[in-house]
Amino acid sequence: MERKNIFKKLINNKEELQDLGFSTKVTNRQRAINKDGHFNVVRKSSLLRNASDTYTDLITMPWWKFNLLVLGYYLAANILFALAYYALGVHFIRGVEGNDFEKFMDVFFFSAQTLTTVGYGYMSPKGILAGSVAAAESMIGLLGFALATGILYGRFSRPVARVLYSKNLLLSPYKQGKALMFKIANARKNELIEVEVDAVIAINVQEETQSVRRFYNLELERRKVNFFPLTWTIVHAIDEKSPIKEMQIADLESGDAEILIYLKGFDDTYAQNVHSRYSYTPDEVVDSAKFTNIITQTQHGTVIELDRLNEYELV
């Protein structure tokens, strides 16, 4: 069937989702959801950031960036206070001796001891001025480490689903026709229950003189499971009800299609709801393929080889 007629059927499809939260305007569009599950949106504003924005960044930033930030704060604070002690005069710190470099390193380590309130005792401030700087540093150290500890606890206590998605979306033989399939698995040892999945396709449709982004729900064979201990292959049967019936991968590419996946479930460990997002583009669709079995039974129980989640074979 000609692509023009296929897209015309989409325009007349009554199952269109009117408001998904994404714009219907077509530009030089990138994918709506990145592979890490975050929305592909960069927010720019001339307004001043508030404390809640900073807290959100500290809670959600990657672990390597958070660790570097804490280490950078620790080193920067010690260097600044070491420079302050050195500028005051190292004779105001008892126990400092040696050449200029050794004296600076001594006041640097004195700053580290004061900031962390360790205080080994072989170095100590002498006089009101040096004592005042040391007192201010110890207060900053207490507040700084209390803040870092609170943020660290917030990062550990925040429930985040780590759901693995297969890298490819397969177009597989299914019953008397075909179906789109992708596989998911829980990468953590925590238990997810009452897991629900929704799939939506976003595609460009030509309407009169302009191209418009349309959204259609992809009905799934099963959109909810009570328990999620194993892998789950999620299936959208391409039947008479499917909005992508009679479409080929080339049609999806010409319509700049994107399949958006949304998952929610209840984390039994944290006793809170968790969410996960993912998306597939036409270049990630493999035709005439099926997933390989990665579950084996042993005398010790069921084994899932998560490293093989993306494996498939052509049929």
PDB file of C-alpha atoms in Angstrom:
ATOM      1  CA  MET A   1       0.000   0.000   0.000  1.00  0.00           C
ATOM      2  CA  GLU A   2       1.267   3.500  -0.801  1.00  0.00           C
ATOM      3  CA  ARG A   3       2.616   5.442   2.163  1.00  0.00           C
ATOM      4  CA  LYS A   4       0.269   8.342   1.417  1.00  0.00           C
ATOM      5  CA  ASN A   5      -2.757   6.093   1.931  1.00  0.00           C
ATOM      6  CA  ILE A   6      -1.254   4.580   5.087  1.00  0.00           C
ATOM      7  CA  PHE A   7      -0.753   7.990   6.668  1.00  0.00           C
ATOM      8  CA  LYS A   8      -4.220   9.049   5.533  1.00  0.00           C
ATOM      9  CA  LYS A   9      -5.642   6.190   7.572  1.00  0.00           C
ATOM     10  CA  LEU A  10      -3.691   7.453  10.563  1.00  0.00           C
ATOM     11  CA  ILE A  11      -5.264  10.892  10.216  1.00  0.00           C
ATOM     12  CA  ASN A  12      -8.713   9.324  10.413  1.00  0.00           C
ATOM     13  CA  ASN A  13      -7.762   7.053  13.319  1.00  0.00           C
ATOM     14  CA  LYS A  14     -10.069   7.800  16.249  1.00  0.00           C
ATOM     15  CA  GLU A  15      -7.702   6.169  18.748  1.00  0.00           C
ATOM     16  CA  GLU A  16      -5.252   9.062  18.583  1.00  0.00           C
ATOM     17  CA  LEU A  17      -4.003  10.349  21.952  1.00  0.00           C
ATOM     18  CA  GLN A  18      -4.727  14.072  21.957  1.00  0.00           C
ATOM     19  CA  ASP A  19      -2.344  15.196  24.714  1.00  0.00           C
ATOM     20  CA  LEU A  20       0.704  13.133  25.671  1.00  0.00           C
ATOM     21  CA  GLY A  21       2.799  16.000  26.969  1.00  0.00           C
ATOM     22  CA  PHE A  22       5.036  16.328  23.898  1.00  0.00           C
ATOM     23  CA  SER A  23       4.636  18.996  21.254  1.00  0.00           C
ATOM     24  CA  THR A  24       2.729  18.186  18.061  1.00  0.00           C
ATOM     25  CA  LYS A  25       4.912  20.584  16.069  1.00  0.00           C
ATOM     26  CA  VAL A  26       7.427  18.960  13.738  1.00  0.00           C
ATOM     27  CA  THR A  27      10.920  20.454  13.664  1.00  0.00           C
ATOM     28  CA  ASN A  28      14.361  18.893  13.300  1.00  0.00           C
ATOM     29  CA  ARG A  29      13.196  16.453  15.935  1.00  0.00           C
ATOM     30  CA  GLN A  30      15.502  14.406  18.127  1.00  0.00           C
ATOM     31  CA  ARG A  31      14.243  11.439  20.132  1.00  0.00           C
ATOM     32  CA  ALA A  32      11.880  12.447  22.942  1.00  0.00           C
ATOM     33  CA  ILE A  33      13.323  10.048  25.531  1.00  0.00           C
ATOM     34  CA  ASN A  34      17.034   9.336  25.834  1.00  0.00           C
ATOM     35  CA  LYS A  35      18.388   5.828  26.308  1.00  0.00           C
ATOM     36  CA  ASP A  36      18.926   6.474  30.020  1.00  0.00           C
ATOM     37  CA  GLY A  37      15.207   7.174  30.440  1.00  0.00           C
ATOM     38  CA  HIS A  38      15.462  10.955  30.864  1.00  0.00           C
ATOM     39  CA  PHE A  39      13.519  13.352  28.654  1.00  0.00           C
ATOM     40  CA  ASN A  40      15.633  14.867  25.891  1.00  0.00           C
ATOM     41  CA  VAL A  41      14.965  18.409  27.086  1.00  0.00           C
ATOM     42  CA  VAL A  42      17.411  21.153  28.103  1.00  0.00           C
ATOM     43  CA  ARG A  43      15.851  23.927  30.205  1.00  0.00           C
ATOM     44  CA  LYS A  44      17.237  27.451  29.922  1.00  0.00           C
ATOM     45  CA  SER A  45      16.115  30.337  32.091  1.00  0.00           C
ATOM     46  CA  SER A  46      17.377  33.752  33.158  1.00  0.00           C
ATOM     47  CA  LEU A  47      15.753  33.271  36.568  1.00  0.00           C
ATOM     48  CA  LEU A  48      17.987  32.626  39.558  1.00  0.00           C
ATOM     49  CA  ARG A  49      18.237  29.037  40.714  1.00  0.00           C
ATOM     50  CA  ASN A  50      16.785  28.283  44.123  1.00  0.00           C
ATOM     51  CA  ALA A  51      17.866  25.802  46.780  1.00  0.00           C
ATOM     52  CA  SER A  52      15.424  23.130  45.632  1.00  0.00           C
ATOM     53  CA  ASP A  53      16.987  23.127  42.142  1.00  0.00           C
ATOM     54  CA  THR A  54      20.447  22.577  43.643  1.00  0.00           C
ATOM     55  CA  TYR A  55      19.145  19.805  45.898  1.00  0.00           C
ATOM     56  CA  THR A  56      17.469  18.090  42.929  1.00  0.00           C
ATOM     57  CA  ASP A  57      20.715  18.246  40.948  1.00  0.00           C
ATOM     58  CA  LEU A  58      22.694  16.777  43.841  1.00  0.00           C
ATOM     59  CA  ILE A  59      20.172  13.965  44.328  1.00  0.00           C
ATOM     60  CA  THR A  60      19.851  13.017  40.664  1.00  0.00           C
ATOM     61  CA  MET A  61      23.362  13.580  39.272  1.00  0.00           C
ATOM     62  CA  PRO A  62      25.492  10.499  38.463  1.00  0.00           C
ATOM     63  CA  TRP A  63      27.498   8.995  41.329  1.00  0.00           C
ATOM     64  CA  TRP A  64      30.861   9.782  39.735  1.00  0.00           C
ATOM     65  CA  LYS A  65      29.934  13.449  39.409  1.00  0.00           C
ATOM     66  CA  PHE A  66      28.644  13.600  43.001  1.00  0.00           C
ATOM     67  CA  ASN A  67      31.836  11.992  44.356  1.00  0.00           C
ATOM     68  CA  LEU A  68      34.012  14.393  42.367  1.00  0.00           C
ATOM     69  CA  LEU A  69      31.957  17.335  43.652  1.00  0.00           C
ATOM     70  CA  VAL A  70      32.390  16.303  47.311  1.00  0.00           C
ATOM     71  CA  LEU A  71      36.104  15.668  46.805  1.00  0.00           C
ATOM     72  CA  GLY A  72      36.487  19.001  45.013  1.00  0.00           C
ATOM     73  CA  TYR A  73      34.706  20.847  47.844  1.00  0.00           C
ATOM     74  CA  TYR A  74      36.959  19.160  50.418  1.00  0.00           C
ATOM     75  CA  LEU A  75      40.190  19.999  48.577  1.00  0.00           C
ATOM     76  CA  ALA A  76      39.102  23.551  47.708  1.00  0.00           C
ATOM     77  CA  ALA A  77      38.084  24.337  51.302  1.00  0.00           C
ATOM     78  CA  ASN A  78      41.385  23.034  52.680  1.00  0.00           C
ATOM     79  CA  ILE A  79      43.461  24.919  50.106  1.00  0.00           C
ATOM     80  CA  LEU A  80      41.606  28.193  50.793  1.00  0.00           C
ATOM     81  CA  PHE A  81      42.023  27.919  54.558  1.00  0.00           C
ATOM     82  CA  ALA A  82      45.648  26.814  54.154  1.00  0.00           C
ATOM     83  CA  LEU A  83      46.268  29.970  52.117  1.00  0.00           C
ATOM     84  CA  ALA A  84      44.540  32.007  54.840  1.00  0.00           C
ATOM     85  CA  TYR A  85      46.759  30.512  57.590  1.00  0.00           C
ATOM     86  CA  TYR A  86      49.842  30.994  55.434  1.00  0.00           C
ATOM     87  CA  ALA A  87      48.908  34.632  54.770  1.00  0.00           C
ATOM     88  CA  LEU A  88      48.403  35.270  58.495  1.00  0.00           C
ATOM     89  CA  GLY A  89      51.844  33.829  59.203  1.00  0.00           C
ATOM     90  CA  VAL A  90      52.741  30.257  59.996  1.00  0.00           C
ATOM     91  CA  HIS A  91      54.202  31.387  63.331  1.00  0.00           C
ATOM     92  CA  PHE A  92      50.561  31.639  64.504  1.00  0.00           C
ATOM     93  CA  ILE A  93      50.300  27.818  64.143  1.00  0.00           C
ATOM     94  CA  ARG A  94      52.270  25.812  66.673  1.00  0.00           C
ATOM     95  CA  GLY A  95      54.248  22.893  65.303  1.00  0.00           C
ATOM     96  CA  VAL A  96      54.810  24.236  61.769  1.00  0.00           C
ATOM     97  CA  GLU A  97      58.410  23.965  60.611  1.00  0.00           C
ATOM     98  CA  GLY A  98      60.637  23.322  57.580  1.00  0.00           C
ATOM     99  CA  ASN A  99      60.976  25.168  54.267  1.00  0.00           C
ATOM    100  CA  ASP A 100      58.192  27.161  52.602  1.00  0.00           C
ATOM    101  CA  PHE A 101      56.662  24.130  50.854  1.00  0.00           C
ATOM    102  CA  GLU A 102      56.738  22.036  54.029  1.00  0.00           C
ATOM    103  CA  LYS A 103      55.202  24.897  55.991  1.00  0.00           C
ATOM    104  CA  PHE A 104      52.368  25.207  53.461  1.00  0.00           C
ATOM    105  CA  MET A 105      51.743  21.456  53.564  1.00  0.00           C
ATOM    106  CA  ASP A 106      51.702  21.626  57.379  1.00  0.00           C
ATOM    107  CA  VAL A 107      49.029  24.330  57.394  1.00  0.00           C
ATOM    108  CA  PHE A 108      47.132  22.379  54.693  1.00  0.00           C
ATOM    109  CA  PHE A 109      47.047  19.287  56.898  1.00  0.00           C
ATOM    110  CA  PHE A 110      46.183  21.480  59.900  1.00  0.00           C
ATOM    111  CA  SER A 111      43.265  22.807  57.873  1.00  0.00           C
ATOM    112  CA  ALA A 112      42.160  19.225  57.059  1.00  0.00           C
ATOM    113  CA  GLN A 113      42.289  18.314  60.754  1.00  0.00           C
ATOM    114  CA  THR A 114      40.298  21.414  61.703  1.00  0.00           C
ATOM    115  CA  LEU A 115      37.725  21.007  58.916  1.00  0.00           C
ATOM    116  CA  THR A 116      37.059  17.395  59.922  1.00  0.00           C
ATOM    117  CA  THR A 117      37.343  18.246  63.676  1.00  0.00           C
ATOM    118  CA  VAL A 118      39.953  15.477  64.083  1.00  0.00           C
ATOM    119  CA  GLY A 119      42.630  17.596  65.747  1.00  0.00           C
ATOM    120  CA  TYR A 120      45.666  15.340  66.305  1.00  0.00           C
ATOM    121  CA  GLY A 121      47.182  17.932  68.641  1.00  0.00           C
ATOM    122  CA  TYR A 122      50.751  18.372  67.378  1.00  0.00           C
ATOM    123  CA  MET A 123      49.624  21.549  65.585  1.00  0.00           C
ATOM    124  CA  SER A 124      47.348  24.166  67.140  1.00  0.00           C
ATOM    125  CA  PRO A 125      46.441  27.834  66.535  1.00  0.00           C
ATOM    126  CA  LYS A 126      48.152  30.541  68.576  1.00  0.00           C
ATOM    127  CA  GLY A 127      46.502  33.873  69.147  1.00  0.00           C
ATOM    128  CA  ILE A 128      42.999  35.272  68.683  1.00  0.00           C
ATOM    129  CA  LEU A 129      43.237  35.777  64.908  1.00  0.00           C
ATOM    130  CA  ALA A 130      44.411  32.261  64.045  1.00  0.00           C
ATOM    131  CA  GLY A 131      42.006  30.800  66.603  1.00  0.00           C
ATOM    132  CA  SER A 132      39.099  32.702  65.044  1.00  0.00           C
ATOM    133  CA  VAL A 133      39.927  31.362  61.560  1.00  0.00           C
ATOM    134  CA  ALA A 134      40.208  27.817  62.953  1.00  0.00           C
ATOM    135  CA  ALA A 135      36.871  28.198  64.770  1.00  0.00           C
ATOM    136  CA  ALA A 136      35.166  29.424  61.579  1.00  0.00           C
ATOM    137  CA  GLU A 137      36.681  26.548  59.618  1.00  0.00           C
ATOM    138  CA  SER A 138      35.488  23.947  62.122  1.00  0.00           C
ATOM    139  CA  MET A 139      31.950  25.378  61.917  1.00  0.00           C
ATOM    140  CA  ILE A 140      32.037  25.259  58.113  1.00  0.00           C
ATOM    141  CA  GLY A 141      33.353  21.711  58.286  1.00  0.00           C
ATOM    142  CA  LEU A 142      30.555  20.574  60.601  1.00  0.00           C
ATOM    143  CA  LEU A 143      27.861  22.154  58.447  1.00  0.00           C
ATOM    144  CA  GLY A 144      29.432  20.982  55.192  1.00  0.00           C
ATOM    145  CA  PHE A 145      29.773  17.358  56.233  1.00  0.00           C
ATOM    146  CA  ALA A 146      26.300  17.352  57.765  1.00  0.00           C
ATOM    147  CA  LEU A 147      24.928  18.595  54.435  1.00  0.00           C
ATOM    148  CA  ALA A 148      26.945  16.024  52.460  1.00  0.00           C
ATOM    149  CA  THR A 149      25.753  13.245  54.785  1.00  0.00           C
ATOM    150  CA  GLY A 150      22.125  14.288  54.364  1.00  0.00           C
ATOM    151  CA  ILE A 151      22.436  14.371  50.571  1.00  0.00           C
ATOM    152  CA  LEU A 152      24.213  10.995  50.626  1.00  0.00           C
ATOM    153  CA  TYR A 153      21.354   9.518  52.637  1.00  0.00           C
ATOM    154  CA  GLY A 154      18.861  11.053  50.214  1.00  0.00           C
ATOM    155  CA  ARG A 155      20.641   9.445  47.273  1.00  0.00           C
ATOM    156  CA  PHE A 156      20.647   6.014  48.915  1.00  0.00           C
ATOM    157  CA  SER A 157      17.058   6.225  50.167  1.00  0.00           C
ATOM    158  CA  ARG A 158      15.579   7.459  46.872  1.00  0.00           C
ATOM    159  CA  PRO A 159      13.855   4.511  45.151  1.00  0.00           C
ATOM    160  CA  VAL A 160      14.963   4.236  41.538  1.00  0.00           C
ATOM    161  CA  ALA A 161      13.933   1.415  39.250  1.00  0.00           C
ATOM    162  CA  ARG A 162      16.778  -0.168  37.334  1.00  0.00           C
ATOM    163  CA  VAL A 163      14.874  -1.897  34.579  1.00  0.00           C
ATOM    164  CA  LEU A 164      16.903  -3.274  31.687  1.00  0.00           C
ATOM    165  CA  TYR A 165      15.430  -2.941  28.184  1.00  0.00           C
ATOM    166  CA  SER A 166      16.513  -4.900  25.149  1.00  0.00           C
ATOM    167  CA  LYS A 167      18.515  -2.714  22.788  1.00  0.00           C
ATOM    168  CA  ASN A 168      16.373  -3.689  19.818  1.00  0.00           C
ATOM    169  CA  LEU A 169      12.676  -3.793  19.085  1.00  0.00           C
ATOM    170  CA  LEU A 170      11.900  -6.966  17.153  1.00  0.00           C
ATOM    171  CA  LEU A 171       9.336  -7.406  14.393  1.00  0.00           C
ATOM    172  CA  SER A 172       8.563 -11.083  14.966  1.00  0.00           C
ATOM    173  CA  PRO A 173       6.148 -13.678  13.592  1.00  0.00           C
ATOM    174  CA  TYR A 174       3.193 -13.853  15.945  1.00  0.00           C
ATOM    175  CA  LYS A 175       0.146 -16.097  15.608  1.00  0.00           C
ATOM    176  CA  GLN A 176      -1.124 -15.527  12.059  1.00  0.00           C
ATOM    177  CA  GLY A 177       0.725 -12.264  11.559  1.00  0.00           C
ATOM    178  CA  LYS A 178       3.498 -10.205  13.130  1.00  0.00           C
ATOM    179  CA  ALA A 179       4.100  -8.288  16.337  1.00  0.00           C
ATOM    180  CA  LEU A 180       6.487  -5.742  17.787  1.00  0.00           C
ATOM    181  CA  MET A 181       8.344  -7.161  20.797  1.00  0.00           C
ATOM    182  CA  PHE A 182      10.860  -5.946  23.343  1.00  0.00           C
ATOM    183  CA  LYS A 183      12.176  -7.576  26.495  1.00  0.00           C
ATOM    184  CA  ILE A 184      12.681  -6.140  29.984  1.00  0.00           C
ATOM    185  CA  ALA A 185      14.189  -7.411  33.225  1.00  0.00           C
ATOM    186  CA  ASN A 186      14.745  -6.119  36.749  1.00  0.00           C
ATOM    187  CA  ALA A 187      18.511  -5.630  37.247  1.00  0.00           C
ATOM    188  CA  ARG A 188      18.261  -5.286  41.022  1.00  0.00           C
ATOM    189  CA  LYS A 189      17.601  -7.774  43.794  1.00  0.00           C
ATOM    190  CA  ASN A 190      14.683  -5.728  45.115  1.00  0.00           C
ATOM    191  CA  GLU A 191      11.231  -7.037  44.280  1.00  0.00           C
ATOM    192  CA  LEU A 192       8.924  -5.187  41.890  1.00  0.00           C
ATOM    193  CA  ILE A 193       5.218  -6.015  42.009  1.00  0.00           C
ATOM    194  CA  GLU A 194       2.123  -4.728  40.209  1.00  0.00           C
ATOM    195  CA  VAL A 195       4.206  -3.712  37.197  1.00  0.00           C
ATOM    196  CA  GLU A 196       2.359  -1.938  34.373  1.00  0.00           C
ATOM    197  CA  VAL A 197       3.669  -0.967  30.934  1.00  0.00           C
ATOM    198  CA  ASP A 198       2.257   1.410  28.321  1.00  0.00           C
ATOM    199  CA  ALA A 199       3.555   1.890  24.784  1.00  0.00           C
ATOM    200  CA  VAL A 200       2.824   4.823  22.484  1.00  0.00           C
ATOM    201  CA  ILE A 201       4.029   5.536  18.970  1.00  0.00           C
ATOM    202  CA  ALA A 202       4.782   9.112  17.962  1.00  0.00           C
ATOM    203  CA  ILE A 203       4.835   9.676  14.200  1.00  0.00           C
ATOM    204  CA  ASN A 204       4.712  12.578  11.753  1.00  0.00           C
ATOM    205  CA  VAL A 205       1.571  12.789   9.620  1.00  0.00           C
ATOM    206  CA  GLN A 206       1.090  15.152   6.687  1.00  0.00           C
ATOM    207  CA  GLU A 207      -2.095  17.205   7.109  1.00  0.00           C
ATOM    208  CA  GLU A 208      -2.899  19.455   4.169  1.00  0.00           C
ATOM    209  CA  THR A 209       0.031  21.892   4.051  1.00  0.00           C
ATOM    210  CA  GLN A 210       1.860  20.974   7.242  1.00  0.00           C
ATOM    211  CA  SER A 211       3.311  17.972   9.002  1.00  0.00           C
ATOM    212  CA  VAL A 212       1.947  17.247  12.489  1.00  0.00           C
ATOM    213  CA  ARG A 213       3.236  14.957  15.221  1.00  0.00           C
ATOM    214  CA  ARG A 214       0.563  12.416  16.168  1.00  0.00           C
ATOM    215  CA  PHE A 215       0.494   9.956  19.080  1.00  0.00           C
ATOM    216  CA  TYR A 216      -1.225   6.577  19.088  1.00  0.00           C
ATOM    217  CA  ASN A 217      -1.527   3.979  21.813  1.00  0.00           C
ATOM    218  CA  LEU A 218      -0.059   0.566  21.040  1.00  0.00           C
ATOM    219  CA  GLU A 219      -2.295  -2.045  22.611  1.00  0.00           C
ATOM    220  CA  LEU A 220      -0.241  -4.703  24.362  1.00  0.00           C
ATOM    221  CA  GLU A 221      -0.985  -8.384  24.666  1.00  0.00           C
ATOM    222  CA  ARG A 222      -0.416  -8.013  28.400  1.00  0.00           C
ATOM    223  CA  ARG A 223       0.239  -4.649  30.010  1.00  0.00           C
ATOM    224  CA  LYS A 224       0.331  -5.714  33.665  1.00  0.00           C
ATOM    225  CA  VAL A 225       1.918  -8.471  35.747  1.00  0.00           C
ATOM    226  CA  ASN A 226       1.466  -8.945  39.470  1.00  0.00           C
ATOM    227  CA  PHE A 227       5.006 -10.247  39.968  1.00  0.00           C
ATOM    228  CA  PHE A 228       8.174  -9.456  38.041  1.00  0.00           C
ATOM    229  CA  PRO A 229      10.876 -11.937  39.136  1.00  0.00           C
ATOM    230  CA  LEU A 230      11.931 -13.033  35.625  1.00  0.00           C
ATOM    231  CA  THR A 231      12.196 -11.383  32.211  1.00  0.00           C
ATOM    232  CA  TRP A 232       9.089 -10.109  30.444  1.00  0.00           C
ATOM    233  CA  THR A 233       8.669 -10.015  26.669  1.00  0.00           C
ATOM    234  CA  ILE A 234       6.160  -7.286  25.881  1.00  0.00           C
ATOM    235  CA  VAL A 235       4.155  -7.799  22.702  1.00  0.00           C
ATOM    236  CA  HIS A 236       2.128  -5.487  20.485  1.00  0.00           C
ATOM    237  CA  ALA A 237       0.227  -7.553  17.942  1.00  0.00           C
ATOM    238  CA  ILE A 238      -0.001  -5.859  14.543  1.00  0.00           C
ATOM    239  CA  ASP A 239      -3.621  -6.681  13.813  1.00  0.00           C
ATOM    240  CA  GLU A 240      -6.672  -4.792  12.540  1.00  0.00           C
ATOM    241  CA  LYS A 241      -6.678  -2.566  15.630  1.00  0.00           C
ATOM    242  CA  SER A 242      -3.021  -1.607  15.375  1.00  0.00           C
ATOM    243  CA  PRO A 243      -2.283   1.967  14.166  1.00  0.00           C
ATOM    244  CA  ILE A 244       0.807   0.669  12.351  1.00  0.00           C
ATOM    245  CA  LYS A 245      -0.994  -2.062  10.419  1.00  0.00           C
ATOM    246  CA  GLU A 246       0.374  -2.406   6.862  1.00  0.00           C
ATOM    247  CA  MET A 247       3.384  -0.241   7.762  1.00  0.00           C
ATOM    248  CA  GLN A 248       6.933  -1.292   6.985  1.00  0.00           C
ATOM    249  CA  ILE A 249      10.103  -0.157   8.733  1.00  0.00           C
ATOM    250  CA  ALA A 250      10.664   2.281   5.851  1.00  0.00           C
ATOM    251  CA  ASP A 251       7.275   3.871   6.621  1.00  0.00           C
ATOM    252  CA  LEU A 252       8.268   4.337  10.246  1.00  0.00           C
ATOM    253  CA  GLU A 253      11.530   5.943   9.146  1.00  0.00           C
ATOM    254  CA  SER A 254       9.784   8.334   6.754  1.00  0.00           C
ATOM    255  CA  GLY A 255       7.388   9.330   9.547  1.00  0.00           C
ATOM    256  CA  ASP A 256      10.289   9.848  11.992  1.00  0.00           C
ATOM    257  CA  ALA A 257       8.526   7.447  14.362  1.00  0.00           C
ATOM    258  CA  GLU A 258       9.470   6.825  17.972  1.00  0.00           C
ATOM    259  CA  ILE A 259       7.967   4.167  20.240  1.00  0.00           C
ATOM    260  CA  LEU A 260       7.737   5.551  23.773  1.00  0.00           C
ATOM    261  CA  ILE A 261       7.699   3.115  26.697  1.00  0.00           C
ATOM    262  CA  TYR A 262       6.482   3.965  30.194  1.00  0.00           C
ATOM    263  CA  LEU A 263       6.724   1.530  33.107  1.00  0.00           C
ATOM    264  CA  LYS A 264       5.546   1.853  36.680  1.00  0.00           C
ATOM    265  CA  GLY A 265       5.570  -0.563  39.555  1.00  0.00           C
ATOM    266  CA  PHE A 266       5.684  -0.908  43.323  1.00  0.00           C
ATOM    267  CA  ASP A 267       9.085  -1.430  44.945  1.00  0.00           C
ATOM    268  CA  ASP A 268       8.531  -3.850  47.813  1.00  0.00           C
ATOM    269  CA  THR A 269      11.887  -2.953  49.418  1.00  0.00           C
ATOM    270  CA  TYR A 270      11.252   0.804  49.667  1.00  0.00           C
ATOM    271  CA  ALA A 271       7.452   0.466  49.794  1.00  0.00           C
ATOM    272  CA  GLN A 272       7.134   3.171  47.126  1.00  0.00           C
ATOM    273  CA  ASN A 273       6.118   3.456  43.496  1.00  0.00           C
ATOM    274  CA  VAL A 274       8.918   3.576  40.927  1.00  0.00           C
ATOM    275  CA  HIS A 275       8.906   4.606  37.274  1.00  0.00           C
ATOM    276  CA  SER A 276      11.001   3.907  34.203  1.00  0.00           C
ATOM    277  CA  ARG A 277      11.014   5.262  30.629  1.00  0.00           C
ATOM    278  CA  TYR A 278      12.566   4.135  27.378  1.00  0.00           C
ATOM    279  CA  SER A 279      12.127   4.590  23.640  1.00  0.00           C
ATOM    280  CA  TYR A 280      12.890   2.924  20.322  1.00  0.00           C
ATOM    281  CA  THR A 281      13.462   4.476  16.904  1.00  0.00           C
ATOM    282  CA  PRO A 282      13.081   2.748  13.506  1.00  0.00           C
ATOM    283  CA  ASP A 283      16.837   2.132  13.173  1.00  0.00           C
ATOM    284  CA  GLU A 284      16.581  -0.055  16.305  1.00  0.00           C
ATOM    285  CA  VAL A 285      13.867  -2.299  14.838  1.00  0.00           C
ATOM    286  CA  VAL A 286      15.008  -5.732  13.606  1.00  0.00           C
ATOM    287  CA  ASP A 287      12.739  -7.493  11.124  1.00  0.00           C
ATOM    288  CA  SER A 288      11.945 -11.223  11.291  1.00  0.00           C
ATOM    289  CA  ALA A 289      13.704 -12.016  14.551  1.00  0.00           C
ATOM    290  CA  LYS A 290      12.914 -13.483  17.958  1.00  0.00           C
ATOM    291  CA  PHE A 291      14.582 -13.261  21.360  1.00  0.00           C
ATOM    292  CA  THR A 292      16.664 -16.176  22.586  1.00  0.00           C
ATOM    293  CA  ASN A 293      15.870 -17.897  25.853  1.00  0.00           C
ATOM    294  CA  ILE A 294      18.108 -16.660  28.687  1.00  0.00           C
ATOM    295  CA  ILE A 295      16.382 -18.466  31.562  1.00  0.00           C
ATOM    296  CA  THR A 296      17.645 -21.843  32.758  1.00  0.00           C
ATOM    297  CA  GLN A 297      16.585 -24.092  35.597  1.00  0.00           C
ATOM    298  CA  THR A 298      19.187 -25.559  37.951  1.00  0.00           C
ATOM    299  CA  GLN A 299      19.019 -27.539  41.171  1.00  0.00           C
ATOM    300  CA  HIS A 300      19.634 -24.277  43.022  1.00  0.00           C
ATOM    301  CA  GLY A 301      16.781 -22.389  41.335  1.00  0.00           C
ATOM    302  CA  THR A 302      16.089 -20.259  38.270  1.00  0.00           C
ATOM    303  CA  VAL A 303      19.032 -18.501  36.611  1.00  0.00           C
ATOM    304  CA  ILE A 304      18.596 -15.400  34.427  1.00  0.00           C
ATOM    305  CA  GLU A 305      21.555 -14.378  32.259  1.00  0.00           C
ATOM    306  CA  LEU A 306      20.972 -10.639  32.104  1.00  0.00           C
ATOM    307  CA  ASP A 307      24.071 -10.111  29.964  1.00  0.00           C
ATOM    308  CA  ARG A 308      22.240 -11.935  27.175  1.00  0.00           C
ATOM    309  CA  LEU A 309      19.057  -9.842  27.380  1.00  0.00           C
ATOM    310  CA  ASN A 310      19.724  -8.310  23.944  1.00  0.00           C
ATOM    311  CA  GLU A 311      20.359 -11.585  22.140  1.00  0.00           C
ATOM    312  CA  TYR A 312      18.050 -12.511  19.269  1.00  0.00           C
ATOM    313  CA  GLU A 313      18.055 -14.829  16.285  1.00  0.00           C
ATOM    314  CA  LEU A 314      16.677 -14.307  12.807  1.00  0.00           C
ATOM    315  CA  VAL A 315      13.700 -16.423  11.753  1.00  0.00           C
TER     316      VAL A 315
END
